[in-house]
Coordinates of C-alpha atoms in Angstrom, one line a residue:
X1 CA 44.4 111.8 122.9
X2 CA 44.5 108.5 120.9
X3 CA 43.9 110.1 117.5
X4 CA 46.7 112.6 117.9
X5 CA 48.8 109.7 118.5
X6 CA 47.7 107.9 115.4
X7 CA 47.9 110.9 113.1
X8 CA 51.4 111.6 114.6
X9 CA 52.2 108.0 113.4
X10 CA 50.7 108.6 110.1
X11 CA 52.7 111.6 109.5
X12 CA 55.7 109.9 110.5
X13 CA 55.1 107.0 107.8
X14 CA 54.7 109.8 105.6
X15 CA 58.0 111.2 106.1
X16 CA 59.5 107.9 105.9
X17 CA 57.9 107.2 102.5
X18 CA 59.3 110.3 100.5
X19 CA 61.1 109.3 97.6
X20 CA 64.9 109.9 97.8
X21 CA 66.1 112.4 95.1
X22 CA 68.8 110.2 94.2
X23 CA 69.4 106.3 94.1
X24 CA 72.3 103.8 93.4
X25 CA 72.1 103.4 89.8
X26 CA 74.1 100.2 89.8
X27 CA 72.7 96.9 88.3
X28 CA 73.6 95.2 91.6
X29 CA 71.5 97.8 93.4
X30 CA 68.3 97.2 91.4
X31 CA 66.7 94.6 93.8
X32 CA 67.6 96.8 97.0
X33 CA 66.0 99.8 95.2
X34 CA 62.8 98.0 94.4
X35 CA 62.7 96.6 98.1
X36 CA 62.9 100.2 99.4
X37 CA 60.5 101.4 97.1
X38 CA 58.0 98.7 98.2
X39 CA 58.4 99.8 101.7
X40 CA 58.2 103.2 100.8
X41 CA 54.5 102.5 98.8
X42 CA 53.4 100.2 101.9
X43 CA 54.3 103.1 104.4
X44 CA 52.1 105.6 102.2
X45 CA 49.2 103.0 102.2
X46 CA 49.4 102.6 105.7
X47 CA 49.3 106.1 106.6
X48 CA 46.3 106.6 104.3
X49 CA 44.5 103.8 105.9
X50 CA 45.3 105.0 109.4
X51 CA 44.1 108.4 108.6
X52 CA 40.8 107.1 107.1
X53 CA 40.2 104.9 110.3
X54 CA 41.0 108.2 112.4
X55 CA 38.2 110.0 110.5
X56 CA 35.8 107.3 110.7
X57 CA 36.2 106.5 114.5
X58 CA 36.1 110.4 115.0

């Protein structure tokens, strides 16, 4: 049961980490775009780490 919950959380993070098809190209939006990109990358890394942990713990 715990593994299923953890896998579901990893899947949610992966869905949230999908790169948008478009983003604001205005110069003043660069900082916000960079922050959101970092957040997406972090969620991908967390999901990967969580999946690794689940496979180790079995």
